């Protein structure tokens, strides 16, 4: 019922252009995944009753993000994201959020910004500086920050613990079973065979995954199994965090992507992914 360790890759690089290139590749892959295969289906065409009509060309890849929320109206802050926007109000979202502009974003002390839906994404892409004030927090399943400089003041946290979206299939501990095996990720989840009526192959810890993208980790943690058919006692998987900082990153707060605890009746969830690239930390 062990908790799998957090997967962390930190890369310090002077080669910003290289980092940006990797990110462009990443977004183009996402665009590809969104492109619908149904556009190509021949089943929709009546081949004998009418002239052949070529299938409609695929849709252009969707923009990687919706338009930005506005500082004052949507985020109830002060100022503008193209100059300086200060957020002083707790915000709780239920859907993915994109915040972008050419200025600074300051989240003032003791402010919480959250989207507690598993896998929910909060993306911030600003051209100048980001700061997360004392005792402030950002809670989401996926958090992405692009900024020039970024500082996390003491007591602040970026926390994706237990907010994972769906991990790859078969990576959670015995999904439908009644044994509390741990979720897999960088290693196989722990498996504790407590019932000797059962076979070893019916009770498994989650599979290993994530190694192929170790240089740009971007997978969720997976769930622990539960010992009960009625109640889910397994811990949830950790979320994902990516921070791409062109200048200085100063962290006195915490950055978390932990899996949830199991217990006597369930397995622990595995940790998610954290990727940080900055010129200087
Ligand atoms: C910020 O500037 C961009 C481009 O100059 C513009 O499209 C956007 O509407 C501006 N946003 C705000 C909040 O003024
Ligand atoms: C971030 O915003 C800039 C403009 O301010 C834009 O050029 C860039 O494509 C955005 N990056 C991502 C990954 O959305
Ligand atoms: C980033 O931080 C450095 C060091 O504190 C500072 O010299 C620089 O002006 C900052 N850049 C911006 C765009 O604020
Ligand atoms: C942040 O929390 C610490 C410890 O609880 C407290 O001493 C400090 O006053 C808090 N800061 C603010 C700005 O509320
Ligand atoms: C982090 O702590 C160091 C040492 O106390 C301090 O010099 C620095 O200004 C702090 N940075 C932030 C962003 O709070
Ligand atoms: C992070 O989130 C988890 C789950 O919500 C919570 O239990 C934990 O206390 C949080 N940690 C911090 C440092 O805020």
Short mmCIF file of C-alpha atoms and ligand atoms in Angstrom, two decimals:
data_model
loop_
_atom_site.label_atom_id
_atom_site.label_comp_id
_atom_site.label_asym_id
_atom_site.label_seq_id
_atom_site.Cartn_x
_atom_site.Cartn_y
_atom_site.Cartn_z
CA UNK A 1 0.00 0.00 0.00
CA UNK A 2 2.97 2.14 -0.60
CA UNK A 3 2.69 5.50 -2.18
CA UNK A 4 4.66 5.75 -5.35
CA UNK A 5 7.30 8.40 -5.46
CA UNK A 6 6.77 11.69 -7.20
CA UNK A 7 8.25 12.01 -10.64
CA UNK A 8 10.23 15.20 -10.96
CA UNK A 9 12.36 16.50 -13.77
CA UNK A 10 13.93 19.87 -13.41
CA UNK A 11 15.87 21.27 -16.29
CA UNK A 12 17.85 24.44 -16.11
CA UNK A 13 18.63 25.78 -19.50
CA UNK A 14 19.99 28.82 -21.17
CA UNK A 15 18.52 27.62 -24.46
CA UNK A 16 15.08 29.10 -24.26
CA UNK A 17 14.48 28.65 -27.91
CA UNK A 18 15.01 24.96 -27.48
CA UNK A 19 12.47 24.79 -24.69
CA UNK A 20 9.96 26.75 -26.74
CA UNK A 21 10.51 24.36 -29.62
CA UNK A 22 9.66 21.39 -27.43
CA UNK A 23 6.51 23.15 -26.33
CA UNK A 24 5.46 23.88 -29.89
CA UNK A 25 5.87 20.24 -30.74
CA UNK A 26 3.82 19.34 -27.72
CA UNK A 27 0.95 21.58 -28.75
CA UNK A 28 0.94 20.34 -32.29
CA UNK A 29 0.55 16.80 -30.97
CA UNK A 30 -2.41 17.82 -28.88
CA UNK A 31 -3.94 19.43 -31.97
CA UNK A 32 -3.50 16.18 -33.83
CA UNK A 33 -5.24 14.20 -31.12
CA UNK A 34 -8.21 16.55 -31.22
CA UNK A 35 -8.62 16.20 -35.00
CA UNK A 36 -11.62 13.93 -35.41
CA UNK A 37 -11.30 10.69 -37.39
CA UNK A 38 -14.99 10.82 -38.19
CA UNK A 39 -14.28 13.49 -40.76
CA UNK A 40 -12.78 10.76 -42.92
CA UNK A 41 -15.42 8.11 -42.49
CA UNK A 42 -16.72 6.57 -45.71
CA UNK A 43 -19.74 5.08 -43.91
CA UNK A 44 -21.57 8.38 -44.22
CA UNK A 45 -21.50 8.36 -48.01
CA UNK A 46 -24.02 6.65 -50.22
CA UNK A 47 -21.59 5.27 -52.76
CA UNK A 48 -24.18 4.06 -55.31
CA UNK A 49 -26.95 6.64 -55.26
CA UNK A 50 -25.03 9.82 -56.07
CA UNK A 51 -21.80 11.25 -57.38
CA UNK A 52 -18.78 10.77 -55.28
CA UNK A 53 -18.14 13.76 -53.04
CA UNK A 54 -14.66 14.01 -51.67
CA UNK A 55 -14.56 13.91 -47.88
CA UNK A 56 -14.35 17.28 -46.22
CA UNK A 57 -10.75 18.19 -45.41
CA UNK A 58 -9.77 17.89 -41.75
CA UNK A 59 -10.50 20.86 -39.54
CA UNK A 60 -7.51 23.08 -38.79
CA UNK A 61 -6.02 22.21 -35.40
CA UNK A 62 -7.88 24.07 -32.68
CA UNK A 63 -6.09 26.90 -30.89
CA UNK A 64 -4.36 25.44 -27.82
CA UNK A 65 -6.44 27.61 -25.56
CA UNK A 66 -9.67 29.65 -25.47
CA UNK A 67 -9.50 33.47 -25.22
CA UNK A 68 -8.11 34.74 -21.95
CA UNK A 69 -10.31 35.57 -19.02
CA UNK A 70 -10.25 39.29 -18.23
CA UNK A 71 -8.65 40.69 -15.10
CA UNK A 72 -11.52 42.75 -13.75
CA UNK A 73 -14.66 41.13 -15.11
CA UNK A 74 -13.84 37.42 -15.00
CA UNK A 75 -11.16 37.30 -12.33
CA UNK A 76 -12.60 40.10 -10.15
CA UNK A 77 -9.16 41.64 -9.86
CA UNK A 78 -7.65 45.08 -10.33
CA UNK A 79 -5.90 46.31 -13.49
CA UNK A 80 -5.27 44.59 -16.82
CA UNK A 81 -3.39 41.49 -17.91
CA UNK A 82 -1.58 43.65 -20.49
CA UNK A 83 -0.14 45.89 -17.73
CA UNK A 84 -0.47 44.55 -14.18
CA UNK A 85 -3.38 42.50 -12.88
CA UNK A 86 -3.73 41.93 -9.15
CA UNK A 87 -6.05 39.22 -7.88
CA UNK A 88 -7.44 39.67 -4.41
CA UNK A 89 -10.55 37.47 -4.46
CA UNK A 90 -10.84 33.71 -4.02
CA UNK A 91 -11.97 32.10 -7.25
CA UNK A 92 -13.38 28.64 -7.76
CA UNK A 93 -13.78 27.38 -11.32
CA UNK A 94 -15.55 24.31 -12.64
CA UNK A 95 -13.94 24.27 -16.10
CA UNK A 96 -10.54 24.78 -17.69
CA UNK A 97 -9.18 28.30 -17.34
CA UNK A 98 -6.79 30.27 -19.57
CA UNK A 99 -5.26 33.53 -18.36
CA UNK A 100 -2.95 35.34 -20.79
CA UNK A 101 -1.61 38.80 -21.51
CA UNK A 102 1.46 40.92 -22.08
CA UNK A 103 1.82 42.18 -18.51
CA UNK A 104 2.26 40.98 -14.91
CA UNK A 105 -0.02 38.84 -12.77
CA UNK A 106 0.12 39.14 -8.99
CA UNK A 107 -1.97 36.88 -6.84
CA UNK A 108 -2.16 38.77 -3.55
CA UNK A 109 -1.64 37.08 -0.14
CA UNK A 110 -4.19 34.57 1.18
CA UNK A 111 -6.03 34.19 -2.14
CA UNK A 112 -7.09 30.75 -3.35
CA UNK A 113 -7.65 29.98 -7.02
CA UNK A 114 -9.00 26.53 -7.63
CA UNK A 115 -10.64 24.13 -10.00
CA UNK A 116 -11.26 20.97 -8.00
CA UNK A 117 -12.66 18.90 -10.86
CA UNK A 118 -10.20 16.03 -11.55
CA UNK A 119 -7.96 16.91 -14.49
CA UNK A 120 -9.18 20.52 -14.62
CA UNK A 121 -6.55 22.79 -16.16
CA UNK A 122 -5.46 26.27 -15.12
CA UNK A 123 -3.06 27.83 -17.65
CA UNK A 124 -1.32 31.16 -17.20
CA UNK A 125 0.70 32.64 -20.07
CA UNK A 126 1.95 36.14 -19.39
CA UNK A 127 4.84 38.02 -20.95
CA UNK A 128 6.15 39.61 -17.76
CA UNK A 129 6.16 38.51 -14.12
CA UNK A 130 4.02 36.20 -12.04
CA UNK A 131 3.85 36.17 -8.27
CA UNK A 132 1.91 33.98 -5.88
CA UNK A 133 1.56 35.80 -2.57
CA UNK A 134 2.08 34.63 0.98
CA UNK A 135 -0.27 31.78 1.97
CA UNK A 136 -1.97 31.86 -1.44
CA UNK A 137 -2.76 28.70 -3.34
CA UNK A 138 -3.55 27.37 -6.75
CA UNK A 139 -5.36 24.02 -6.78
CA UNK A 140 -6.10 22.19 -10.03
CA UNK A 141 -5.53 18.90 -11.84
CA UNK A 142 -3.17 20.50 -14.36
CA UNK A 143 -1.31 23.77 -13.85
CA UNK A 144 0.73 25.44 -16.60
CA UNK A 145 2.66 28.66 -16.08
CA UNK A 146 4.61 30.60 -18.71
CA UNK A 147 6.07 33.87 -17.56
CA UNK A 148 9.25 35.92 -17.64
CA UNK A 149 10.00 35.82 -13.91
CA UNK A 150 8.00 33.94 -11.31
CA UNK A 151 8.03 33.97 -7.53
CA UNK A 152 6.22 31.80 -5.03
CA UNK A 153 6.30 33.56 -1.68
CA UNK A 154 6.57 31.52 1.54
CA UNK A 155 3.40 29.73 2.58
CA UNK A 156 2.12 29.67 -1.00
CA UNK A 157 1.38 26.46 -2.87
CA UNK A 158 0.72 25.13 -6.31
CA UNK A 159 -1.05 21.92 -5.46
CA UNK A 160 -2.31 19.27 -7.87
CA UNK A 161 -2.36 16.54 -5.22
CA UNK A 162 -5.09 13.91 -5.84
CA UNK A 163 -6.60 15.91 -8.72
CA UNK A 164 -5.39 13.73 -11.61
CA UNK A 165 -7.44 13.26 -14.75
CA UNK A 166 -7.58 9.77 -16.22
CA UNK A 167 -4.25 7.92 -16.27
CA UNK A 168 -3.49 5.34 -18.99
CA UNK A 169 -5.52 2.11 -18.82
CA UNK A 170 -4.41 -0.64 -16.42
CA UNK A 171 -2.16 1.64 -14.43
CA UNK A 172 -4.38 1.87 -11.38
CA UNK A 173 -4.36 -0.78 -8.66
CA UNK A 174 -6.82 -3.66 -9.39
CA UNK A 175 -9.56 -1.39 -10.73
CA UNK A 176 -12.67 -3.55 -10.26
CA UNK A 177 -11.27 -5.91 -7.69
CA UNK A 178 -11.46 -5.95 -3.99
CA UNK A 179 -7.85 -5.61 -3.03
CA UNK A 180 -6.07 -2.45 -2.12
CA UNK A 181 -3.11 -2.46 -4.46
CA UNK A 182 -1.26 0.77 -5.25
CA UNK A 183 -1.33 2.81 -8.45
CA UNK A 184 1.58 2.50 -10.89
CA UNK A 185 3.62 5.25 -12.54
CA UNK A 186 7.43 5.37 -12.53
CA UNK A 187 7.27 1.89 -11.02
CA UNK A 188 4.66 -0.81 -10.58
CA UNK A 189 2.19 -0.17 -7.78
CA UNK A 190 2.62 -2.28 -4.66
CA UNK A 191 0.38 -5.32 -4.45
CA UNK A 192 -0.56 -6.84 -1.12
CA UNK A 193 -2.26 -10.19 -1.52
CA UNK A 194 -4.24 -10.35 1.71
CA UNK A 195 -6.82 -12.93 0.67
CA UNK A 196 -5.31 -16.32 -0.10
CA UNK A 197 -8.52 -17.40 -1.89
CA UNK A 198 -7.46 -15.12 -4.72
CA UNK A 199 -4.84 -15.62 -7.36
CA UNK A 200 -1.87 -13.37 -7.70
CA UNK A 201 -2.82 -12.49 -11.28
CA UNK A 202 -6.22 -11.20 -10.17
CA UNK A 203 -4.72 -8.69 -7.82
CA UNK A 204 -2.22 -6.31 -9.26
CA UNK A 205 -0.57 -3.01 -8.57
CA UNK A 206 -0.89 -0.57 -11.45
CA UNK A 207 1.45 -0.87 -14.44
CA UNK A 208 4.55 1.21 -14.95
CA UNK A 209 4.27 4.12 -17.40
CA UNK A 210 5.76 7.53 -18.12
CA UNK A 211 9.33 6.44 -18.89
CA UNK A 212 9.13 7.21 -22.60
CA UNK A 213 8.51 10.88 -21.82
CA UNK A 214 10.84 11.23 -18.88
CA UNK A 215 12.50 14.32 -20.38
CA UNK A 216 9.11 16.07 -20.60
CA UNK A 217 6.99 14.36 -17.96
CA UNK A 218 3.31 14.97 -18.50
CA UNK A 219 1.36 12.05 -17.12
CA UNK A 220 -1.10 11.93 -14.29
CA UNK A 221 -0.66 9.62 -11.35
CA UNK A 222 -3.07 6.71 -11.07
CA UNK A 223 -5.50 5.49 -8.44
CA UNK A 224 -5.05 2.95 -5.72
CA UNK A 225 -7.42 -0.04 -5.65
CA UNK A 226 -10.10 -0.52 -3.01
CA UNK A 227 -10.89 -3.50 -0.81
CA UNK A 228 -14.61 -2.85 -1.06
CA UNK A 229 -16.99 -3.27 -3.99
CA UNK A 230 -19.27 -0.57 -2.61
CA UNK A 231 -16.89 2.08 -1.38
CA UNK A 232 -13.83 3.49 -3.10
CA UNK A 233 -11.04 3.57 -0.52
CA UNK A 234 -8.20 3.99 -3.01
CA UNK A 235 -6.13 7.18 -3.00
CA UNK A 236 -6.39 9.41 -6.09
CA UNK A 237 -3.53 10.11 -8.49
CA UNK A 238 -1.42 13.27 -8.48
CA UNK A 239 -1.87 15.95 -11.16
CA UNK A 240 0.54 17.69 -13.54
CA UNK A 241 2.51 20.91 -13.26
CA UNK A 242 4.59 22.64 -15.93
CA UNK A 243 6.40 25.92 -15.42
CA UNK A 244 8.40 27.52 -18.25
CA UNK A 245 10.15 30.61 -16.94
CA UNK A 246 12.40 32.66 -19.21
CA UNK A 247 14.13 34.55 -16.43
CA UNK A 248 14.20 33.92 -12.71
CA UNK A 249 12.13 31.46 -10.72
CA UNK A 250 12.15 32.03 -6.97
CA UNK A 251 10.33 29.35 -4.98
CA UNK A 252 9.75 29.69 -1.25
CA UNK A 253 6.35 28.03 -1.46
CA UNK A 254 5.50 24.42 -2.31
CA UNK A 255 4.85 22.72 -5.63
CA UNK A 256 2.97 19.44 -5.21
CA UNK A 257 1.67 16.59 -7.39
CA UNK A 258 1.27 13.87 -4.78
CA UNK A 259 -0.91 10.79 -4.89
CA UNK A 260 -3.53 10.27 -2.20
CA UNK A 261 -2.99 8.04 0.81
CA UNK A 262 -4.48 4.60 0.86
CA UNK A 263 -4.95 2.98 4.24
CA UNK A 264 -6.06 -0.36 5.63
CA UNK A 265 -8.85 -0.57 3.07
CA UNK A 266 -7.30 0.85 -0.06
CA UNK A 267 -4.07 1.35 -1.98
CA UNK A 268 -2.24 4.64 -2.35
CA UNK A 269 -2.48 6.70 -5.52
CA UNK A 270 0.71 7.43 -7.42
CA UNK A 271 2.26 10.87 -7.82
CA UNK A 272 1.84 12.91 -10.99
CA UNK A 273 4.38 14.95 -12.98
CA UNK A 274 6.24 18.21 -12.43
CA UNK A 275 8.33 19.86 -15.12
CA UNK A 276 10.17 23.10 -14.47
CA UNK A 277 12.35 24.91 -16.98
CA UNK A 278 13.91 28.23 -15.98
CA UNK A 279 16.96 30.29 -16.83
CA UNK A 280 17.77 30.53 -13.13
CA UNK A 281 16.16 29.21 -9.96
C1 LIG B 1 -3.95 42.63 -24.67
O1 LIG B 1 -3.30 42.87 -25.90
C2 LIG B 1 -3.67 41.94 -26.93
C3 LIG B 1 -2.81 42.18 -28.15
O2 LIG B 1 -2.21 43.42 -28.11
C4 LIG B 1 -5.16 42.15 -27.24
O3 LIG B 1 -5.57 41.22 -28.22
C5 LIG B 1 -5.94 41.90 -25.97
O4 LIG B 1 -7.32 42.16 -26.21
C6 LIG B 1 -5.46 42.80 -24.85
N1 LIG B 1 -6.11 42.40 -23.63
C7 LIG B 1 -6.60 43.28 -22.77
C8 LIG B 1 -7.22 42.72 -21.54
O5 LIG B 1 -6.52 44.48 -22.95
C1 LIG B 2 1.64 32.74 -24.86
O1 LIG B 2 1.25 34.05 -25.22
C2 LIG B 2 1.95 34.61 -26.32
C3 LIG B 2 1.46 36.02 -26.57
O2 LIG B 2 1.39 36.76 -25.40
C4 LIG B 2 1.72 33.76 -27.56
O3 LIG B 2 2.50 34.24 -28.62
C5 LIG B 2 2.10 32.32 -27.27
O4 LIG B 2 1.75 31.51 -28.37
C6 LIG B 2 1.38 31.81 -26.04
N1 LIG B 2 1.88 30.47 -25.74
C7 LIG B 2 1.08 29.45 -25.50
C8 LIG B 2 1.74 28.15 -25.30
O5 LIG B 2 -0.12 29.58 -25.41
C1 LIG B 3 13.29 39.47 -13.73
O1 LIG B 3 14.04 39.43 -12.52
C2 LIG B 3 15.33 39.99 -12.69
C3 LIG B 3 16.10 39.72 -11.39
O2 LIG B 3 15.31 40.04 -10.30
C4 LIG B 3 15.20 41.47 -12.99
O3 LIG B 3 16.49 42.03 -13.16
C5 LIG B 3 14.40 41.63 -14.27
O4 LIG B 3 14.15 43.01 -14.50
C6 LIG B 3 13.08 40.92 -14.16
N1 LIG B 3 12.43 40.97 -15.45
C7 LIG B 3 11.21 41.41 -15.63
C8 LIG B 3 10.63 41.38 -17.00
O5 LIG B 3 10.54 41.81 -14.69
C1 LIG B 4 0.61 33.19 6.55
O1 LIG B 4 0.56 32.11 7.49
C2 LIG B 4 1.47 32.24 8.55
C3 LIG B 4 1.43 30.96 9.35
O2 LIG B 4 0.12 30.54 9.51
C4 LIG B 4 1.11 33.48 9.37
O3 LIG B 4 2.06 33.64 10.43
C5 LIG B 4 1.17 34.71 8.47
O4 LIG B 4 0.75 35.85 9.17
C6 LIG B 4 0.25 34.49 7.26
N1 LIG B 4 0.42 35.62 6.34
C7 LIG B 4 -0.57 36.37 5.93
C8 LIG B 4 -0.26 37.46 4.96
O5 LIG B 4 -1.74 36.18 6.30
C1 LIG B 5 12.59 33.67 -0.57
O1 LIG B 5 13.36 33.66 0.62
C2 LIG B 5 14.63 34.31 0.49
C3 LIG B 5 15.36 34.11 1.80
O2 LIG B 5 14.56 34.43 2.87
C4 LIG B 5 14.39 35.80 0.19
O3 LIG B 5 15.64 36.43 -0.01
C5 LIG B 5 13.58 35.91 -1.10
O4 LIG B 5 13.27 37.28 -1.36
C6 LIG B 5 12.30 35.13 -0.98
N1 LIG B 5 11.61 35.14 -2.24
C7 LIG B 5 10.30 35.19 -2.35
C8 LIG B 5 9.70 35.18 -3.72
O5 LIG B 5 9.55 35.24 -1.37
C1 LIG B 6 -2.53 19.90 -1.16
O1 LIG B 6 -3.79 19.33 -1.48
C2 LIG B 6 -4.12 18.19 -0.71
C3 LIG B 6 -5.41 17.61 -1.26
O2 LIG B 6 -6.38 18.59 -1.36
C4 LIG B 6 -4.23 18.60 0.75
O3 LIG B 6 -4.53 17.47 1.53
C5 LIG B 6 -2.90 19.19 1.19
O4 LIG B 6 -3.03 19.68 2.51
C6 LIG B 6 -2.50 20.35 0.29
N1 LIG B 6 -1.16 20.78 0.64
C7 LIG B 6 -0.83 22.05 0.79
C8 LIG B 6 0.57 22.36 1.15
O5 LIG B 6 -1.64 22.94 0.62
#
